[in-house]
Amino acid sequence: MKKIVVNLKQKRYPVYLGCSISKIGELLKEHTCGVRVVVITDKNVGQLYSERIRTILINCEKKVKVVEIKPGEQSKTIKTVYDIIKECSLFGLDRSDIIIALGGGVVCDIAGFVASIYLRGIRFISIPTSLLAQVDASVGGKTGINLPWGKNLVGTFYQPYFVIMDFSTFDTLPKKEISQGIAEVIKYAVIRSKTLFNLLMDIDPSQIEKYIDTIVYECIVIKKKVVEADEQEKKGIREILNFGHTIGHAIEINSKRLNHGESISLGMIAETFLSMKKGYCSEVLFNDVKSLVKKFSLPFKTDIDVKKVADTLVYDKKVKMGKIRFVLPLRVGAVKTGVEISPEEVISTWGDWQ
Ligand code: GLY
């Protein structure tokens, strides 16, 4: 097991990597908490782990309530948040108690958001069970829900109490879920790590499990540094984590089929293409990003209506004074933030990168 500590002005918290979920009991004794625990999960993940966790917590003399939401992005609504809060309140969860987020990115985003607003904030522990949630959603404190016209438009910055990453949870993940996590890994490699980029270029995707602990570790080290430097995305540093997400989010919200990882893969290719067009990066980088996406079975072209995508771009969270601002790669490990690009330019280049 490895431990990485995220050090922020108001808070420091540990991320335990390669730590069995079964350790939750010991860790709860180490980190003080109250009597009640609400475990927020979804039906798929709940089936696999919630009884195990419930038993461990009951053995630690906790009173436990498991709240299961419907799996998938459609659950990131204010209605789901209200339903969970109602369960927490009726269960008597108080400010000394704990919420546990057990699941993928959607569960981590919603549970963190609930924890941040319930009783004006109670502690939550993140147990991300997907690769995507481990490398990105569970660390750094971004929580939130969607509005019908845009992703993550309501939310808070609210850091977890601690994070447990059990790599064995990947054993039951469908291949498509691993691929969607790899999309975020490609993002980290492009924005900050030649080592990670070269590793991804070299490895055989069918052997990915051999490298998973190294990959998660590298991503969390990058995320820790970025979040420590700019916790609330106010200094233009954390913005780099949005590479591929400006177009990616707009694709995701307009698509019924594409998941987050698939959408940001398309976003990374499109945004690297825009960067190349503007003379910021080489054609080699564009080709490499596209071939990495292909190599890990992620989509590299789409028939989505680009007009709808362009209309959605104006709701991106980075928009300032009506201008859409992109994160564009310069070379492996370096990006430029705040590049203004119009929806028309996105539309006019759409066919060229596919
Ligand atoms: N997922 C992007 C961030 O945490 O800033």
Short mmCIF file of C-alpha atoms and ligand atoms in Angstrom, two decimals:
data_model
loop_
_atom_site.label_atom_id
_atom_site.label_comp_id
_atom_site.label_asym_id
_atom_site.label_seq_id
_atom_site.Cartn_x
_atom_site.Cartn_y
_atom_site.Cartn_z
CA MET A 1 0.00 0.00 0.00
CA LYS A 2 1.19 3.53 -0.80
CA LYS A 3 0.00 6.72 0.83
CA ILE A 4 -0.08 10.12 -0.84
CA VAL A 5 -1.05 13.11 1.28
CA VAL A 6 -2.85 16.02 -0.36
CA ASN A 7 -1.79 19.20 1.45
CA LEU A 8 -4.15 22.13 1.14
CA LYS A 9 -4.40 25.42 3.04
CA GLN A 10 -7.44 24.38 5.07
CA LYS A 11 -7.05 20.66 5.01
CA ARG A 12 -4.69 17.73 4.43
CA TYR A 13 -5.90 14.25 3.67
CA PRO A 14 -4.42 10.88 2.79
CA VAL A 15 -5.06 8.86 -0.33
CA TYR A 16 -4.36 5.16 0.30
CA LEU A 17 -3.42 3.45 -2.95
CA GLY A 18 -3.59 -0.30 -3.34
CA CYS A 19 -5.49 -0.52 -0.06
CA SER A 20 -8.13 -3.23 0.40
CA ILE A 21 -11.68 -2.04 1.02
CA SER A 22 -11.60 -4.37 4.05
CA LYS A 23 -9.24 -1.88 5.74
CA ILE A 24 -12.10 0.60 6.15
CA GLY A 25 -12.70 -0.55 9.74
CA GLU A 26 -9.08 0.02 10.80
CA LEU A 27 -8.93 3.36 9.01
CA LEU A 28 -12.13 4.55 10.69
CA LYS A 29 -10.56 3.79 14.07
CA GLU A 30 -7.46 5.76 13.08
CA HIS A 31 -9.47 8.76 11.79
CA THR A 32 -12.07 9.62 14.38
CA CYS A 33 -15.71 9.71 13.40
CA GLY A 34 -19.19 9.44 14.89
CA VAL A 35 -21.60 6.56 15.22
CA ARG A 36 -23.60 6.71 12.01
CA VAL A 37 -22.39 6.04 8.49
CA VAL A 38 -24.35 6.51 5.26
CA VAL A 39 -22.85 4.59 2.35
CA ILE A 40 -23.84 6.08 -1.00
CA THR A 41 -23.41 3.72 -3.91
CA ASP A 42 -25.15 2.60 -7.08
CA LYS A 43 -27.01 -0.62 -7.70
CA ASN A 44 -24.15 -2.29 -9.65
CA VAL A 45 -21.38 -1.46 -7.20
CA GLY A 46 -23.70 -1.97 -4.22
CA GLN A 47 -24.35 -5.55 -5.32
CA LEU A 48 -20.63 -6.28 -5.16
CA TYR A 49 -19.47 -4.47 -2.05
CA SER A 50 -22.13 -2.96 0.15
CA GLU A 51 -22.82 -6.07 2.28
CA ARG A 52 -19.08 -6.52 2.88
CA ILE A 53 -18.72 -2.90 3.96
CA ARG A 54 -21.89 -2.98 6.04
CA THR A 55 -20.59 -6.01 7.99
CA ILE A 56 -17.20 -4.39 8.60
CA LEU A 57 -18.83 -1.16 9.81
CA ILE A 58 -21.30 -2.97 12.07
CA ASN A 59 -18.35 -4.87 13.57
CA CYS A 60 -16.86 -1.44 14.30
CA GLU A 61 -20.07 -0.59 16.19
CA LYS A 62 -21.36 1.79 13.57
CA LYS A 63 -24.98 2.25 12.62
CA VAL A 64 -25.11 1.86 8.87
CA LYS A 65 -27.47 2.93 6.10
CA VAL A 66 -26.77 2.06 2.48
CA VAL A 67 -28.37 4.35 -0.11
CA GLU A 68 -28.33 3.01 -3.66
CA ILE A 69 -28.85 5.28 -6.64
CA LYS A 70 -29.44 4.29 -10.27
CA PRO A 71 -26.14 3.78 -12.08
CA GLY A 72 -25.20 6.32 -14.73
CA GLU A 73 -24.83 9.98 -15.51
CA GLN A 74 -28.64 10.49 -15.54
CA SER A 75 -28.51 10.25 -11.75
CA LYS A 76 -26.50 13.47 -11.41
CA THR A 77 -29.60 15.55 -10.71
CA ILE A 78 -30.94 17.72 -7.92
CA LYS A 79 -33.70 15.13 -7.40
CA THR A 80 -31.14 12.41 -6.58
CA VAL A 81 -29.40 14.81 -4.22
CA TYR A 82 -32.69 15.60 -2.48
CA ASP A 83 -33.57 11.89 -2.15
CA ILE A 84 -30.20 11.10 -0.56
CA ILE A 85 -30.37 14.07 1.80
CA LYS A 86 -33.81 12.94 2.93
CA GLU A 87 -32.42 9.46 3.72
CA CYS A 88 -29.49 11.00 5.64
CA SER A 89 -31.78 13.22 7.68
CA LEU A 90 -34.35 10.52 8.51
CA PHE A 91 -31.48 8.25 9.56
CA GLY A 92 -30.34 10.92 12.02
CA LEU A 93 -26.94 11.53 10.43
CA ASP A 94 -25.33 14.38 12.35
CA ARG A 95 -22.23 16.53 11.95
CA SER A 96 -20.00 14.05 13.78
CA ASP A 97 -20.98 11.29 11.36
CA ILE A 98 -19.65 10.16 8.00
CA ILE A 99 -20.75 9.65 4.43
CA ILE A 100 -18.93 7.05 2.35
CA ALA A 101 -18.92 7.42 -1.45
CA LEU A 102 -18.59 3.90 -2.85
CA GLY A 103 -18.54 3.74 -6.63
CA GLY A 104 -17.44 5.39 -9.84
CA GLY A 105 -17.24 9.02 -10.88
CA VAL A 106 -20.98 9.66 -10.73
CA VAL A 107 -21.30 8.34 -7.18
CA CYS A 108 -18.19 10.25 -6.03
CA ASP A 109 -19.48 13.51 -7.55
CA ILE A 110 -22.97 13.18 -6.03
CA ALA A 111 -21.91 11.85 -2.62
CA GLY A 112 -19.27 14.56 -2.27
CA PHE A 113 -21.85 17.19 -3.18
CA VAL A 114 -24.35 15.83 -0.64
CA ALA A 115 -21.63 15.78 2.04
CA SER A 116 -20.74 19.39 1.24
CA ILE A 117 -24.26 20.75 1.68
CA TYR A 118 -25.91 18.44 4.22
CA LEU A 119 -25.91 20.24 7.60
CA ARG A 120 -23.58 22.75 5.90
CA GLY A 121 -21.02 20.02 5.41
CA ILE A 122 -20.10 16.70 6.98
CA ARG A 123 -17.05 14.51 6.41
CA PHE A 124 -16.98 12.01 3.57
CA ILE A 125 -14.70 9.16 2.65
CA SER A 126 -14.19 8.33 -0.98
CA ILE A 127 -13.87 4.71 -2.10
CA PRO A 128 -13.64 4.98 -5.89
CA THR A 129 -14.18 1.62 -7.58
CA SER A 130 -13.57 2.53 -11.23
CA LEU A 131 -10.31 3.52 -12.90
CA LEU A 132 -11.84 6.84 -13.95
CA ALA A 133 -12.89 7.67 -10.40
CA GLN A 134 -9.52 6.62 -8.97
CA VAL A 135 -7.37 8.66 -11.33
CA ASP A 136 -9.58 11.73 -11.37
CA ALA A 137 -12.98 12.15 -9.71
CA SER A 138 -12.16 10.97 -6.19
CA VAL A 139 -9.24 13.32 -5.49
CA GLY A 140 -9.28 17.10 -5.54
CA GLY A 141 -12.70 17.89 -4.14
CA LYS A 142 -14.76 18.69 -7.23
CA THR A 143 -18.31 17.62 -6.48
CA GLY A 144 -21.51 18.30 -8.34
CA ILE A 145 -24.42 17.48 -10.55
CA ASN A 146 -25.49 18.28 -14.11
CA LEU A 147 -28.15 20.56 -15.53
CA PRO A 148 -29.96 19.27 -18.63
CA TRP A 149 -27.94 21.65 -20.83
CA GLY A 150 -24.50 21.31 -19.29
CA LYS A 151 -22.25 19.05 -17.22
CA ASN A 152 -21.32 19.77 -13.60
CA LEU A 153 -22.92 23.19 -13.64
CA VAL A 154 -23.92 22.98 -9.97
CA GLY A 155 -21.37 21.93 -7.40
CA THR A 156 -18.80 22.71 -4.75
CA PHE A 157 -15.13 22.30 -3.97
CA TYR A 158 -15.21 19.99 -0.97
CA GLN A 159 -12.34 17.71 -0.08
CA PRO A 160 -12.75 14.15 1.25
CA TYR A 161 -11.72 13.03 4.75
CA PHE A 162 -9.60 10.32 3.15
CA VAL A 163 -9.59 8.18 0.01
CA ILE A 164 -9.23 4.41 -0.32
CA MET A 165 -8.22 2.97 -3.69
CA ASP A 166 -8.51 -0.80 -3.91
CA PHE A 167 -7.10 -1.94 -7.26
CA SER A 168 -8.89 -5.29 -7.01
CA THR A 169 -12.15 -3.47 -7.76
CA PHE A 170 -10.96 -3.36 -11.40
CA ASP A 171 -11.25 -7.17 -11.60
CA THR A 172 -15.02 -6.87 -12.00
CA LEU A 173 -14.97 -3.77 -14.23
CA PRO A 174 -16.11 -4.26 -17.84
CA LYS A 175 -13.36 -3.54 -20.45
CA LYS A 176 -15.25 -0.44 -21.59
CA GLU A 177 -14.98 0.99 -18.07
CA ILE A 178 -11.20 0.46 -18.00
CA SER A 179 -10.97 2.20 -21.38
CA GLN A 180 -12.95 5.18 -20.15
CA GLY A 181 -10.53 5.52 -17.24
CA ILE A 182 -7.59 5.32 -19.65
CA ALA A 183 -9.00 8.38 -21.42
CA GLU A 184 -8.33 10.42 -18.26
CA VAL A 185 -4.89 8.81 -18.00
CA ILE A 186 -4.08 9.98 -21.55
CA LYS A 187 -5.14 13.46 -20.40
CA TYR A 188 -2.69 13.39 -17.48
CA ALA A 189 0.10 12.13 -19.75
CA VAL A 190 -0.43 14.90 -22.32
CA ILE A 191 -0.69 17.73 -19.80
CA ARG A 192 2.09 16.77 -17.41
CA SER A 193 4.02 13.54 -17.94
CA LYS A 194 6.36 12.31 -20.67
CA THR A 195 6.99 9.17 -18.62
CA LEU A 196 3.31 8.30 -18.50
CA PHE A 197 2.90 9.20 -22.18
CA ASN A 198 5.79 6.92 -23.21
CA LEU A 199 4.45 4.15 -20.99
CA LEU A 200 1.04 4.36 -22.69
CA MET A 201 2.67 4.42 -26.14
CA ASP A 202 4.74 1.31 -25.30
CA ILE A 203 2.37 -1.02 -23.49
CA ASP A 204 0.15 -3.67 -24.95
CA PRO A 205 -3.42 -2.70 -23.99
CA SER A 206 -4.30 -6.32 -23.24
CA GLN A 207 -1.60 -6.25 -20.51
CA ILE A 208 -2.90 -3.05 -18.90
CA GLU A 209 -3.58 -4.66 -15.51
CA LYS A 210 0.18 -5.19 -15.03
CA TYR A 211 0.70 -1.43 -15.06
CA ILE A 212 -2.43 -0.22 -13.34
CA ASP A 213 -0.86 0.56 -9.94
CA THR A 214 1.96 2.57 -11.58
CA ILE A 215 -0.56 4.40 -13.77
CA VAL A 216 -2.89 5.32 -10.89
CA TYR A 217 0.06 6.41 -8.75
CA GLU A 218 1.47 8.67 -11.51
CA CYS A 219 -1.94 10.29 -12.08
CA ILE A 220 -2.53 10.94 -8.39
CA VAL A 221 0.93 12.49 -7.98
CA ILE A 222 0.11 14.88 -10.84
CA LYS A 223 -3.37 15.61 -9.52
CA LYS A 224 -2.05 16.26 -6.01
CA LYS A 225 0.48 18.80 -7.29
CA VAL A 226 -2.06 20.58 -9.49
CA VAL A 227 -4.75 20.72 -6.78
CA GLU A 228 -2.26 21.87 -4.15
CA ALA A 229 -1.18 24.69 -6.44
CA ASP A 230 -4.72 25.83 -7.30
CA GLU A 231 -7.40 24.14 -5.22
CA GLN A 232 -10.35 26.14 -6.52
CA GLU A 233 -9.24 26.63 -10.11
CA LYS A 234 -8.68 30.35 -9.62
CA LYS A 235 -5.05 30.67 -10.70
CA GLY A 236 -5.23 29.11 -14.17
CA ILE A 237 -3.32 26.03 -12.99
CA ARG A 238 -6.06 23.51 -12.23
CA GLU A 239 -7.61 24.47 -15.54
CA ILE A 240 -5.06 22.20 -17.24
CA LEU A 241 -7.07 19.21 -15.98
CA ASN A 242 -9.77 20.31 -18.41
CA PHE A 243 -7.79 19.36 -21.49
CA GLY A 244 -10.22 17.52 -23.80
CA HIS A 245 -13.13 18.41 -21.54
CA THR A 246 -14.34 21.62 -23.21
CA ILE A 247 -15.43 19.81 -26.35
CA GLY A 248 -15.72 16.50 -24.46
CA HIS A 249 -18.38 17.73 -22.05
CA ALA A 250 -20.33 19.30 -24.92
CA ILE A 251 -20.26 15.96 -26.76
CA GLU A 252 -21.22 13.99 -23.66
CA ILE A 253 -24.27 16.10 -22.81
CA ASN A 254 -25.55 15.80 -26.41
CA SER A 255 -24.89 12.09 -26.79
CA LYS A 256 -27.07 9.25 -25.59
CA ARG A 257 -24.36 6.66 -26.28
CA LEU A 258 -20.97 8.06 -25.35
CA ASN A 259 -19.70 7.88 -21.78
CA HIS A 260 -17.41 10.47 -20.17
CA GLY A 261 -14.14 8.80 -21.19
CA GLU A 262 -15.30 8.29 -24.76
CA SER A 263 -16.46 11.90 -25.03
CA ILE A 264 -13.23 13.37 -23.68
CA SER A 265 -11.22 11.14 -26.01
CA LEU A 266 -12.95 12.83 -28.93
CA GLY A 267 -12.45 16.15 -27.15
CA MET A 268 -8.70 15.54 -26.75
CA ILE A 269 -8.30 14.72 -30.45
CA ALA A 270 -10.36 17.74 -31.53
CA GLU A 271 -8.54 20.10 -29.16
CA THR A 272 -5.08 18.79 -30.16
CA PHE A 273 -6.11 19.35 -33.77
CA LEU A 274 -7.11 22.95 -32.98
CA SER A 275 -3.76 23.39 -31.25
CA MET A 276 -1.92 22.09 -34.31
CA LYS A 277 -3.98 24.35 -36.59
CA LYS A 278 -2.97 27.33 -34.49
CA GLY A 279 0.69 26.31 -34.68
CA TYR A 280 0.97 25.52 -30.96
CA CYS A 281 1.81 21.83 -31.36
CA SER A 282 3.22 19.47 -33.96
CA GLU A 283 1.36 17.12 -36.23
CA VAL A 284 3.29 14.32 -34.51
CA LEU A 285 1.56 15.13 -31.23
CA PHE A 286 -1.85 15.18 -32.92
CA ASN A 287 -1.15 11.77 -34.52
CA ASP A 288 0.18 10.36 -31.23
CA VAL A 289 -2.86 11.48 -29.23
CA LYS A 290 -5.17 10.02 -31.87
CA SER A 291 -3.30 6.74 -32.00
CA LEU A 292 -3.31 6.41 -28.20
CA VAL A 293 -7.07 6.92 -28.22
CA LYS A 294 -7.45 4.24 -30.93
CA LYS A 295 -5.06 1.88 -29.20
CA PHE A 296 -7.16 1.84 -26.03
CA SER A 297 -10.39 1.17 -27.96
CA LEU A 298 -11.76 4.67 -27.47
CA PRO A 299 -13.65 6.47 -30.26
CA PHE A 300 -11.73 8.72 -32.65
CA LYS A 301 -14.62 9.87 -34.82
CA THR A 302 -18.25 10.74 -34.23
CA ASP A 303 -21.42 11.41 -36.15
CA ILE A 304 -22.79 13.71 -33.43
CA ASP A 305 -24.35 16.97 -34.67
CA VAL A 306 -21.52 19.50 -34.32
CA LYS A 307 -24.03 22.38 -34.25
CA LYS A 308 -25.47 21.01 -31.01
CA VAL A 309 -21.96 20.60 -29.61
CA ALA A 310 -21.12 24.19 -30.60
CA ASP A 311 -24.31 25.52 -28.99
CA THR A 312 -23.42 23.75 -25.74
CA LEU A 313 -19.87 25.15 -25.57
CA VAL A 314 -21.14 28.48 -24.24
CA TYR A 315 -22.17 26.76 -21.00
CA ASP A 316 -18.64 25.53 -20.29
CA LYS A 317 -17.48 26.50 -16.80
CA LYS A 318 -14.33 28.16 -18.12
CA VAL A 319 -16.27 30.67 -20.25
CA LYS A 320 -15.30 34.24 -19.33
CA MET A 321 -17.12 37.31 -20.67
CA GLY A 322 -18.83 35.09 -23.23
CA LYS A 323 -15.54 33.72 -24.62
CA ILE A 324 -14.96 29.97 -24.73
CA ARG A 325 -11.50 29.21 -23.36
CA PHE A 326 -9.58 26.07 -24.25
CA VAL A 327 -6.65 24.16 -22.83
CA LEU A 328 -4.40 23.32 -25.78
CA PRO A 329 -1.35 21.04 -25.72
CA LEU A 330 2.02 22.48 -26.78
CA ARG A 331 4.04 19.26 -26.49
CA VAL A 332 3.89 16.20 -24.25
CA GLY A 333 3.82 17.52 -20.68
CA ALA A 334 2.98 21.14 -21.47
CA VAL A 335 -0.27 22.97 -22.26
CA LYS A 336 -1.47 26.51 -22.85
CA THR A 337 -4.61 27.62 -20.99
CA GLY A 338 -7.18 30.31 -21.74
CA VAL A 339 -7.00 30.04 -25.54
CA GLU A 340 -10.14 31.66 -26.95
CA ILE A 341 -11.74 29.73 -29.78
CA SER A 342 -15.12 30.47 -31.30
CA PRO A 343 -17.86 27.86 -31.85
CA GLU A 344 -17.57 28.63 -35.59
CA GLU A 345 -13.93 27.53 -35.58
CA VAL A 346 -14.88 24.30 -33.82
CA ILE A 347 -17.56 23.69 -36.47
CA SER A 348 -15.31 24.50 -39.42
CA THR A 349 -12.55 22.08 -38.32
CA TRP A 350 -14.86 19.25 -37.18
CA GLY A 351 -14.46 17.01 -40.21
CA ASP A 352 -10.69 17.51 -40.44
CA TRP A 353 -9.56 15.66 -37.31
CA GLN A 354 -11.71 12.53 -37.84
N1 GLY B 1 -11.49 16.65 -13.03
C1 GLY B 1 -10.83 17.87 -13.15
C2 GLY B 1 -10.45 18.45 -11.84
O1 GLY B 1 -10.52 17.78 -10.82
O2 GLY B 1 -10.07 19.59 -11.80
#
